[in-house]
Coordinates of N, CA and C and ligand atoms in Angstrom, one line a residue:
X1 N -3.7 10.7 5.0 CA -2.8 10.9 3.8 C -1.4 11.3 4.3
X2 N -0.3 11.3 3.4 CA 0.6 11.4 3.6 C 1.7 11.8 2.3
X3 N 3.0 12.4 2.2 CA 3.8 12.7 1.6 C 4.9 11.4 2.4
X4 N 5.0 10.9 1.0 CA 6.1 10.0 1.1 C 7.8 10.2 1.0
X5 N 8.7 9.5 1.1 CA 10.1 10.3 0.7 C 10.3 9.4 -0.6
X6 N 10.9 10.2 -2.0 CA 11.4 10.0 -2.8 C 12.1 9.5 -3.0
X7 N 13.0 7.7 -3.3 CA 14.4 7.5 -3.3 C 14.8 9.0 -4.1
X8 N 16.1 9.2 -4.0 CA 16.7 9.8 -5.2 C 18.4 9.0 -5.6
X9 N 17.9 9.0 -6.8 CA 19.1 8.8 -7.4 C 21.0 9.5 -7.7
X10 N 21.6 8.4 -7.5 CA 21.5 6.9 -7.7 C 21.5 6.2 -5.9
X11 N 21.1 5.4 -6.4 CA 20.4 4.8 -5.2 C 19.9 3.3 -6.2
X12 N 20.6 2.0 -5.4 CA 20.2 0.8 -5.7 C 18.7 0.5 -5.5
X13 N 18.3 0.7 -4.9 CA 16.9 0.5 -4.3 C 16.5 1.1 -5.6
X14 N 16.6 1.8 -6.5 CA 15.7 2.1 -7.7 C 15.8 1.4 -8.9
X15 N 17.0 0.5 -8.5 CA 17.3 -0.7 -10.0 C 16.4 -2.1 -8.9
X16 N 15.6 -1.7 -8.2 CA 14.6 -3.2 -8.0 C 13.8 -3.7 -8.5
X17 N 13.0 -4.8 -9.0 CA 12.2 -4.9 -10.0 C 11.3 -5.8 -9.6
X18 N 9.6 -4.7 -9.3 CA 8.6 -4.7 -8.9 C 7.6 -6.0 -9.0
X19 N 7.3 -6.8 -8.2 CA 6.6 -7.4 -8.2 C 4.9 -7.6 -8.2
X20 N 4.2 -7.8 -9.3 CA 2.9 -7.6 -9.7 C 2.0 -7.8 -7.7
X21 N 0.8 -6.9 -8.2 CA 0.2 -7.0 -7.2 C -1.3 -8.4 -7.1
X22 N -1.2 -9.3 -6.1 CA -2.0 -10.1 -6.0 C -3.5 -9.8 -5.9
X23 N -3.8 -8.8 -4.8 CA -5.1 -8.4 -4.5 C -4.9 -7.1 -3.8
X24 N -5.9 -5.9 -4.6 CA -6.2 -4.9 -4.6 C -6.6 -4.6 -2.7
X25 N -6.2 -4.5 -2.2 CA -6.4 -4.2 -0.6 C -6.4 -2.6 -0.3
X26 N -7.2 -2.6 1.0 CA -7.0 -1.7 1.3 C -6.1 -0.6 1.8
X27 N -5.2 -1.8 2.0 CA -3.8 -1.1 2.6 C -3.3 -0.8 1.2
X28 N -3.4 -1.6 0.0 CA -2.4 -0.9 -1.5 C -3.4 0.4 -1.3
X29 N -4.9 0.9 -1.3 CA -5.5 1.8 -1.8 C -4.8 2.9 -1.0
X30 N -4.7 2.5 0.3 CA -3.6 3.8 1.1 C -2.7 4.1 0.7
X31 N -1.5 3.6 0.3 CA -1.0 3.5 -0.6 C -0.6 4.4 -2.3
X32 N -1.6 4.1 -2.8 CA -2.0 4.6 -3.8 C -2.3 6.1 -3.6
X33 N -3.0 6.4 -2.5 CA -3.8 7.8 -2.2 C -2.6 9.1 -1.8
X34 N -1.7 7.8 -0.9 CA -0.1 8.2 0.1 C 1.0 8.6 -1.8
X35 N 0.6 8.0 -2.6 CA 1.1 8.4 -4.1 C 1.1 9.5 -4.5
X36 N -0.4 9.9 -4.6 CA -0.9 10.5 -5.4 C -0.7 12.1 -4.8
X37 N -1.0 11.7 -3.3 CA -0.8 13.0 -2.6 C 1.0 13.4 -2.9
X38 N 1.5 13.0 -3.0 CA 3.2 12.9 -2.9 C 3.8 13.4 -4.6
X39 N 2.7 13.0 -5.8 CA 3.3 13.3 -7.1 C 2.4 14.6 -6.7
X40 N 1.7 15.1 -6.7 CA 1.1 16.3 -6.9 C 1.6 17.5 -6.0
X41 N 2.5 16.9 -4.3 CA 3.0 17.8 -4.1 C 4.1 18.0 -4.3
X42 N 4.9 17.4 -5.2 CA 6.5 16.9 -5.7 C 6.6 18.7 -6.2
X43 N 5.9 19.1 -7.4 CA 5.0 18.5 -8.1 C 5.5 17.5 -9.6
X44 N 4.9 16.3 -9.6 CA 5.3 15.9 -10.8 C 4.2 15.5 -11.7
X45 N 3.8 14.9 -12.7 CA 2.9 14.2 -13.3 C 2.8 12.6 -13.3
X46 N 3.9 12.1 -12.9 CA 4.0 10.3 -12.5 C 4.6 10.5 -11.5
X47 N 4.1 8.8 -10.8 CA 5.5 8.2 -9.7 C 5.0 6.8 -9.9
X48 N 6.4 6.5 -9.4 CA 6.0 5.0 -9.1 C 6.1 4.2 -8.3
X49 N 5.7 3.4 -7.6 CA 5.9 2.8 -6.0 C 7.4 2.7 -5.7
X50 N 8.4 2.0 -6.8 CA 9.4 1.7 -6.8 C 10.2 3.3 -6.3
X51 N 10.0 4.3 -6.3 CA 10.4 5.8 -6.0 C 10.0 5.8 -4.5
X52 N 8.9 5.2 -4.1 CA 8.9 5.5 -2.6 C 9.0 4.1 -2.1
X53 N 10.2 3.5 -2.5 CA 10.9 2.0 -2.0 C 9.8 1.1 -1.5
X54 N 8.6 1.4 -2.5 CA 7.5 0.2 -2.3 C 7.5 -0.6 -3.6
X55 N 8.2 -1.9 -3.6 CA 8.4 -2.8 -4.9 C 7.6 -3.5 -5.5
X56 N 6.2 -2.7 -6.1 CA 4.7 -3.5 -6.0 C 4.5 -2.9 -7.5
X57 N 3.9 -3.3 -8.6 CA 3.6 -3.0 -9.9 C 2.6 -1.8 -9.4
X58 N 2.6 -0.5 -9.3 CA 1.7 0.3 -8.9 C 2.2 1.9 -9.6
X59 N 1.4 2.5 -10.3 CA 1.9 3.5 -10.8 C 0.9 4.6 -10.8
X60 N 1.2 5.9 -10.5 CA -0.2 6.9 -10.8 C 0.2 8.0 -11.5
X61 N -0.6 8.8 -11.8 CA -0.2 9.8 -13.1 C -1.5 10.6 -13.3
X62 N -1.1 11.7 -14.0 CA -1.8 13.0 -14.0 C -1.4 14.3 -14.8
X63 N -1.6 13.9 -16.2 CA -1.1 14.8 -16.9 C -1.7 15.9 -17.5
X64 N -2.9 16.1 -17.2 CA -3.8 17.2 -17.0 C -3.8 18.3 -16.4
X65 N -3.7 19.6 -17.5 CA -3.6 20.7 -17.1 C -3.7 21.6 -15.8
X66 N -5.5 20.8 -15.3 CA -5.7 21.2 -14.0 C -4.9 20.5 -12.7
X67 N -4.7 19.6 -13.1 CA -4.1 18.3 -12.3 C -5.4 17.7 -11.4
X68 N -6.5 17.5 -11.9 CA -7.6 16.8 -11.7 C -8.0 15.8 -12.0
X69 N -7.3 15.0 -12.9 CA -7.1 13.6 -13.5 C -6.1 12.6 -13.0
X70 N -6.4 11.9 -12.0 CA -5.5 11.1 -11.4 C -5.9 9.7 -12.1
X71 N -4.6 9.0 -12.8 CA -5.2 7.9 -12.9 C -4.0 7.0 -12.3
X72 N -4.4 5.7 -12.1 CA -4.3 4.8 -11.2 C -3.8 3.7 -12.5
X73 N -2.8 2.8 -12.2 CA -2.6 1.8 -13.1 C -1.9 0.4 -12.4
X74 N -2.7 -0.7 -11.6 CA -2.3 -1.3 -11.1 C -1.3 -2.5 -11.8
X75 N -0.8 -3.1 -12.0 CA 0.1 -4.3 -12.5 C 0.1 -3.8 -14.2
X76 N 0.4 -3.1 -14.8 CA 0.7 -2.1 -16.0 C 0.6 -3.3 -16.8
X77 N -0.2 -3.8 -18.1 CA 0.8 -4.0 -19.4 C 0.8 -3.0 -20.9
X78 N 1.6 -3.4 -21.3 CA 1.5 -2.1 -22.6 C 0.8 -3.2 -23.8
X79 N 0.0 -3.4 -24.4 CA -0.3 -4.6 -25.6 C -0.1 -3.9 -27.0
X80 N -0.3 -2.7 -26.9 CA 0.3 -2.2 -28.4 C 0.7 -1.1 -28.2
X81 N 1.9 -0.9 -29.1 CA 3.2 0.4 -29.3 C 3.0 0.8 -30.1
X82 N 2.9 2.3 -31.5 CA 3.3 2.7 -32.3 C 4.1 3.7 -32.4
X83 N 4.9 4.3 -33.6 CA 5.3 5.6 -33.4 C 6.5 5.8 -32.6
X84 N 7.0 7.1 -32.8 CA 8.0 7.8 -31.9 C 8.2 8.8 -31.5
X85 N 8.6 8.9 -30.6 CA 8.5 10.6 -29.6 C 9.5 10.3 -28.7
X86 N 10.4 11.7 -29.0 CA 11.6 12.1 -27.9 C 11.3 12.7 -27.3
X87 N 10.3 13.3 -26.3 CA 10.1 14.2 -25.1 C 11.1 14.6 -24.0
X88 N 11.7 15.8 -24.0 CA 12.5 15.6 -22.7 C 11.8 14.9 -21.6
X89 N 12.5 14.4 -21.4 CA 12.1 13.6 -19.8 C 12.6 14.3 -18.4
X90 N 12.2 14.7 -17.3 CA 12.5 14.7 -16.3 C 11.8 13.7 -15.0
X91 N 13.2 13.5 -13.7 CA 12.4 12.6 -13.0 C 12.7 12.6 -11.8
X92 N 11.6 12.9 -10.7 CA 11.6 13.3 -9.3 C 12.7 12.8 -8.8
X93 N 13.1 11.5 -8.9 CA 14.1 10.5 -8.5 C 15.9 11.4 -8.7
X94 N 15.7 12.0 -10.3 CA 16.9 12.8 -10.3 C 16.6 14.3 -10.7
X95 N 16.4 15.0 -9.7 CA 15.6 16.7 -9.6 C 17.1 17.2 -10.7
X96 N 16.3 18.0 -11.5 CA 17.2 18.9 -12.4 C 17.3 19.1 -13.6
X97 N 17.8 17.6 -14.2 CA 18.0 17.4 -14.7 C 17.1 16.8 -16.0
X98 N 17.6 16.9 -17.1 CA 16.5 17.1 -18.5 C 17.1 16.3 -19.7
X99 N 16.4 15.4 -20.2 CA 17.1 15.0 -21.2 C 16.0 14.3 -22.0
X100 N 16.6 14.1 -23.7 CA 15.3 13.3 -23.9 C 15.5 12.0 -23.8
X101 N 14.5 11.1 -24.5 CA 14.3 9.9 -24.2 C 13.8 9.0 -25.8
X102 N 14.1 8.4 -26.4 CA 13.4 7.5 -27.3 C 12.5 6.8 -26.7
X103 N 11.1 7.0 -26.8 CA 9.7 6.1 -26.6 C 8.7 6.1 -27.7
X104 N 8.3 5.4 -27.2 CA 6.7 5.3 -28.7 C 5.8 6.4 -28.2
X105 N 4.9 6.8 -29.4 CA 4.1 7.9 -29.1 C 2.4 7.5 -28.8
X106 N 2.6 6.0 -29.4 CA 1.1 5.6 -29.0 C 1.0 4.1 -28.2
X107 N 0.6 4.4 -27.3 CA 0.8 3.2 -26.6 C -1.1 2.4 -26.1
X108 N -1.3 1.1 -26.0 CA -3.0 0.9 -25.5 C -1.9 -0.1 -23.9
X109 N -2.6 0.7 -22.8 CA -1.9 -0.2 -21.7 C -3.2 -1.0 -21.1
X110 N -3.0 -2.5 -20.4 CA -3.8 -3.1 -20.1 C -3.4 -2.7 -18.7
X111 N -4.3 -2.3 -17.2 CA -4.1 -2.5 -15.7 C -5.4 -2.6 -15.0
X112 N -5.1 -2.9 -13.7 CA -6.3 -2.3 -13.2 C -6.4 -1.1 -12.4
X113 N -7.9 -1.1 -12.1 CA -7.9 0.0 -11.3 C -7.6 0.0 -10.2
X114 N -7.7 1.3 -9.1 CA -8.1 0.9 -7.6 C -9.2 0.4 -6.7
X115 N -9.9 -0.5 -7.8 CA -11.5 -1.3 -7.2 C -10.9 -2.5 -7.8
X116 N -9.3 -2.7 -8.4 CA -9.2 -4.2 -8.9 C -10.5 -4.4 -9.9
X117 N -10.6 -3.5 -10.7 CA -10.8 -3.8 -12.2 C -10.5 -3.3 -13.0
X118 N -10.4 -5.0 -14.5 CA -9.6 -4.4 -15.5 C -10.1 -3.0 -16.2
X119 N -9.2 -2.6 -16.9 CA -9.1 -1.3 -17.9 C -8.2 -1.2 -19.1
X120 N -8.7 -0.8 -20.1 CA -7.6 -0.4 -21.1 C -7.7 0.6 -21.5
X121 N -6.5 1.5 -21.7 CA -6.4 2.5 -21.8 C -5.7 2.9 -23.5
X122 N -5.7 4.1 -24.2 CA -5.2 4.5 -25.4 C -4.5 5.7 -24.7
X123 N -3.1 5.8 -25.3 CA -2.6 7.1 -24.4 C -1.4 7.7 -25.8
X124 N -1.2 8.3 -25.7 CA -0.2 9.2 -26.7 C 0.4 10.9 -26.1
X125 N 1.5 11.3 -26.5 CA 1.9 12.3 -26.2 C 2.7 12.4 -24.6
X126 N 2.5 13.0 -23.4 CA 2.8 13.5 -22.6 C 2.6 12.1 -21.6
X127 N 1.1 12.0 -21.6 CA 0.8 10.6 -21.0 C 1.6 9.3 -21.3
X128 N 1.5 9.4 -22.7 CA 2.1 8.2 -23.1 C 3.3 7.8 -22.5
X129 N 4.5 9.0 -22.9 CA 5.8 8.7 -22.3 C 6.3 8.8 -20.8
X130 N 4.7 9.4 -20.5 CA 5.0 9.2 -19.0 C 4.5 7.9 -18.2
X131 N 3.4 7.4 -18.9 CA 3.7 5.7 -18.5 C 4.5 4.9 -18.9
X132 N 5.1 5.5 -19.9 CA 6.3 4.2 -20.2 C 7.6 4.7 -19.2
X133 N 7.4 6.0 -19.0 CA 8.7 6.3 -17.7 C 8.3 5.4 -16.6
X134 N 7.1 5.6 -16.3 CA 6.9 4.8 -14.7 C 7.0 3.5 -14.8
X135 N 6.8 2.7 -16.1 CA 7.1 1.2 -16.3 C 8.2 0.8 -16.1
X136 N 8.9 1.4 -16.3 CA 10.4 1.8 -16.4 C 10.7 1.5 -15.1
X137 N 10.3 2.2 -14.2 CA 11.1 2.5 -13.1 C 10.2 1.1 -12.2
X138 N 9.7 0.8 -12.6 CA 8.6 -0.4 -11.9 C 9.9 -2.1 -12.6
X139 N 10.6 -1.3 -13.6 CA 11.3 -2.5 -14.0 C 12.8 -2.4 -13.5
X140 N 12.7 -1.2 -12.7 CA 14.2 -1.1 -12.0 C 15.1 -0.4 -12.9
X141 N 14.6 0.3 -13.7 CA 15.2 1.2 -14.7 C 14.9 2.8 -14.4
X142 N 15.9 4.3 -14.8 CA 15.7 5.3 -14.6 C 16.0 6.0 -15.8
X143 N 15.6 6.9 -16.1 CA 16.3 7.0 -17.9 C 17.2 7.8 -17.9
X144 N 17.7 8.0 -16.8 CA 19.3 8.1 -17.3 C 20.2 6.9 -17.4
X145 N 20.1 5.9 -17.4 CA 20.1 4.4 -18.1 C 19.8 4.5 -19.3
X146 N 19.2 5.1 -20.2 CA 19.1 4.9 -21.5 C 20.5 6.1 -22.1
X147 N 21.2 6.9 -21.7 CA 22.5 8.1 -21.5 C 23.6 7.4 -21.7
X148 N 24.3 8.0 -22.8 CA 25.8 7.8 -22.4 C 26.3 7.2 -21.5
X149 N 27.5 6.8 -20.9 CA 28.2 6.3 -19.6 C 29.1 7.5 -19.6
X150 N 29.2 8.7 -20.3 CA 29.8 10.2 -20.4 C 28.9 10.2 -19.3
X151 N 27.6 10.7 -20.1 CA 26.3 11.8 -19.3 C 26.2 11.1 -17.8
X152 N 25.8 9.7 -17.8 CA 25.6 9.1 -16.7 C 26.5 9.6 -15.4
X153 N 27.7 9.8 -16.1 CA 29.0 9.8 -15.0 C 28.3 11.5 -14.3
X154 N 28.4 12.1 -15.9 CA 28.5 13.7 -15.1 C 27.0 14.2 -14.5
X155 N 25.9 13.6 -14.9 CA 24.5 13.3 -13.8 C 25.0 13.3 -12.6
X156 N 25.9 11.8 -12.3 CA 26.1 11.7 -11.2 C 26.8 12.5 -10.0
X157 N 27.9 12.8 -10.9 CA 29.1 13.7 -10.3 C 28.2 15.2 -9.9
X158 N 27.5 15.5 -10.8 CA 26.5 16.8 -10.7 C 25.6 16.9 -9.3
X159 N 24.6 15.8 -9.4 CA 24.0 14.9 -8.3 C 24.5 15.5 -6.7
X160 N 25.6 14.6 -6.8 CA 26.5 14.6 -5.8 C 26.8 16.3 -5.4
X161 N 27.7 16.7 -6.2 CA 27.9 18.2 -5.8 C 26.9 18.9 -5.4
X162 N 25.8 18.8 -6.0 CA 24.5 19.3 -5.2 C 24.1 19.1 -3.7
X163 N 24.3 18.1 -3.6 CA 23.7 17.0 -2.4 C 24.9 18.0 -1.2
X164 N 26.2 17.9 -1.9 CA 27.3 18.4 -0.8 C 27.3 20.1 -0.4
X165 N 26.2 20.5 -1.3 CA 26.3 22.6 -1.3 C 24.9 22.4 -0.7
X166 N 23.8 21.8 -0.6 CA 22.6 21.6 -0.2 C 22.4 21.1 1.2
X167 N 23.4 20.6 2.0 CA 23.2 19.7 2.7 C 24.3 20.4 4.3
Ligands
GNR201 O1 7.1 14.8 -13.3 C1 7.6 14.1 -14.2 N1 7.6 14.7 -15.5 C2 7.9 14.0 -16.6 C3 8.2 14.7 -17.8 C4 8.5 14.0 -18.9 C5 8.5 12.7 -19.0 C6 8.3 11.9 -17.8 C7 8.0 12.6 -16.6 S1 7.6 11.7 -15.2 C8 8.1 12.8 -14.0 C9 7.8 12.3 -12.6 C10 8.6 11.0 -12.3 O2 9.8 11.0 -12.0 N2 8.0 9.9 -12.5 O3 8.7 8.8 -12.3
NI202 NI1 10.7 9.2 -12.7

């Protein structure tokens, strides 16, 4: 296993847009495991390959209290939406920073597993918006992309100053 490194934003490499996975291998399952170890010691509740500059439809997540529930969502689709929910969002990619987000509250996603079989899932609340975050970022999107071009700017400028007192 392994801890991966985080792009962080902004950073081009995080507007790339992921290419679905052909065959479940054992190198994606290392992969996957190199994820999972990396969101839980962030700590976060999602990541998505496209965060550790691997451009492959691959997402994992864990929004369980204990954080003993890993689930795995290989080539994501979402087949039904309902509802609304603003959750603040936060995202490893930009440490700090908090804002909400317009998403649906009920989502059913089709993926597979890490044995390469299908699954569908019903998800709502915390989960919910947090696979639609990591869809997101598998589409080369970060939600501060969904922000003002104000906020965006002063994210950035924020970002930055950080980077230069930290470094
Ligand atoms: O750890 C995370 N928390 C979170 C909170 C609200 C909505 C989405 C998220 S996902 C985030 C981890 C991350 O950056 N995943 O891409
Ligand atoms: Ni994120």
């Amino acid at each position: 296993m392994a801890i991966l490194k985080i792009l962080q934003y902004p950073d081009d490499r995080l507007h790339k847009v992921a290419a679905p996975v052909t065959e479940v291998t054992e190198t994606i399952r290392k992969l996957i495991s190199d994820m999972a170890e990396t969101m839980y010691a962030a700590p976060g509740v999602g990541l998505a390959a496209t965060q550790v500059d691997v451009h492959q439809r691959i997402l994992v997540a864990d929004t369980s209290e204990e954080g003993n529930k890993l689930m795995v969502f290989i080539n994501p689709e979402i087949i039904s939406k309902s509802g609304e929910s603003d959750l603040e969002e936060g995202c490893l990619s930009v440490p700090g920073i908090y804002e909400k987000v317009q998403r649906f509250e009920n989502i059913t996603v089709k993926a597979l597993n890490d044995r390469g079989e299908c699954f569908m899932l019903d998800a709502s609340g915390l989960l919910s918006v947090c696979i639609q975050h990591e869809m997101d970022h598998l589409l080369g999107k970060v939600f501060v992309d969904y922000l003002s071009p104000l906020k965006q700017t002063r994210i950035k400028n924020k970002l930055k100053k950080r980077r230069r007192e930290t470094m």
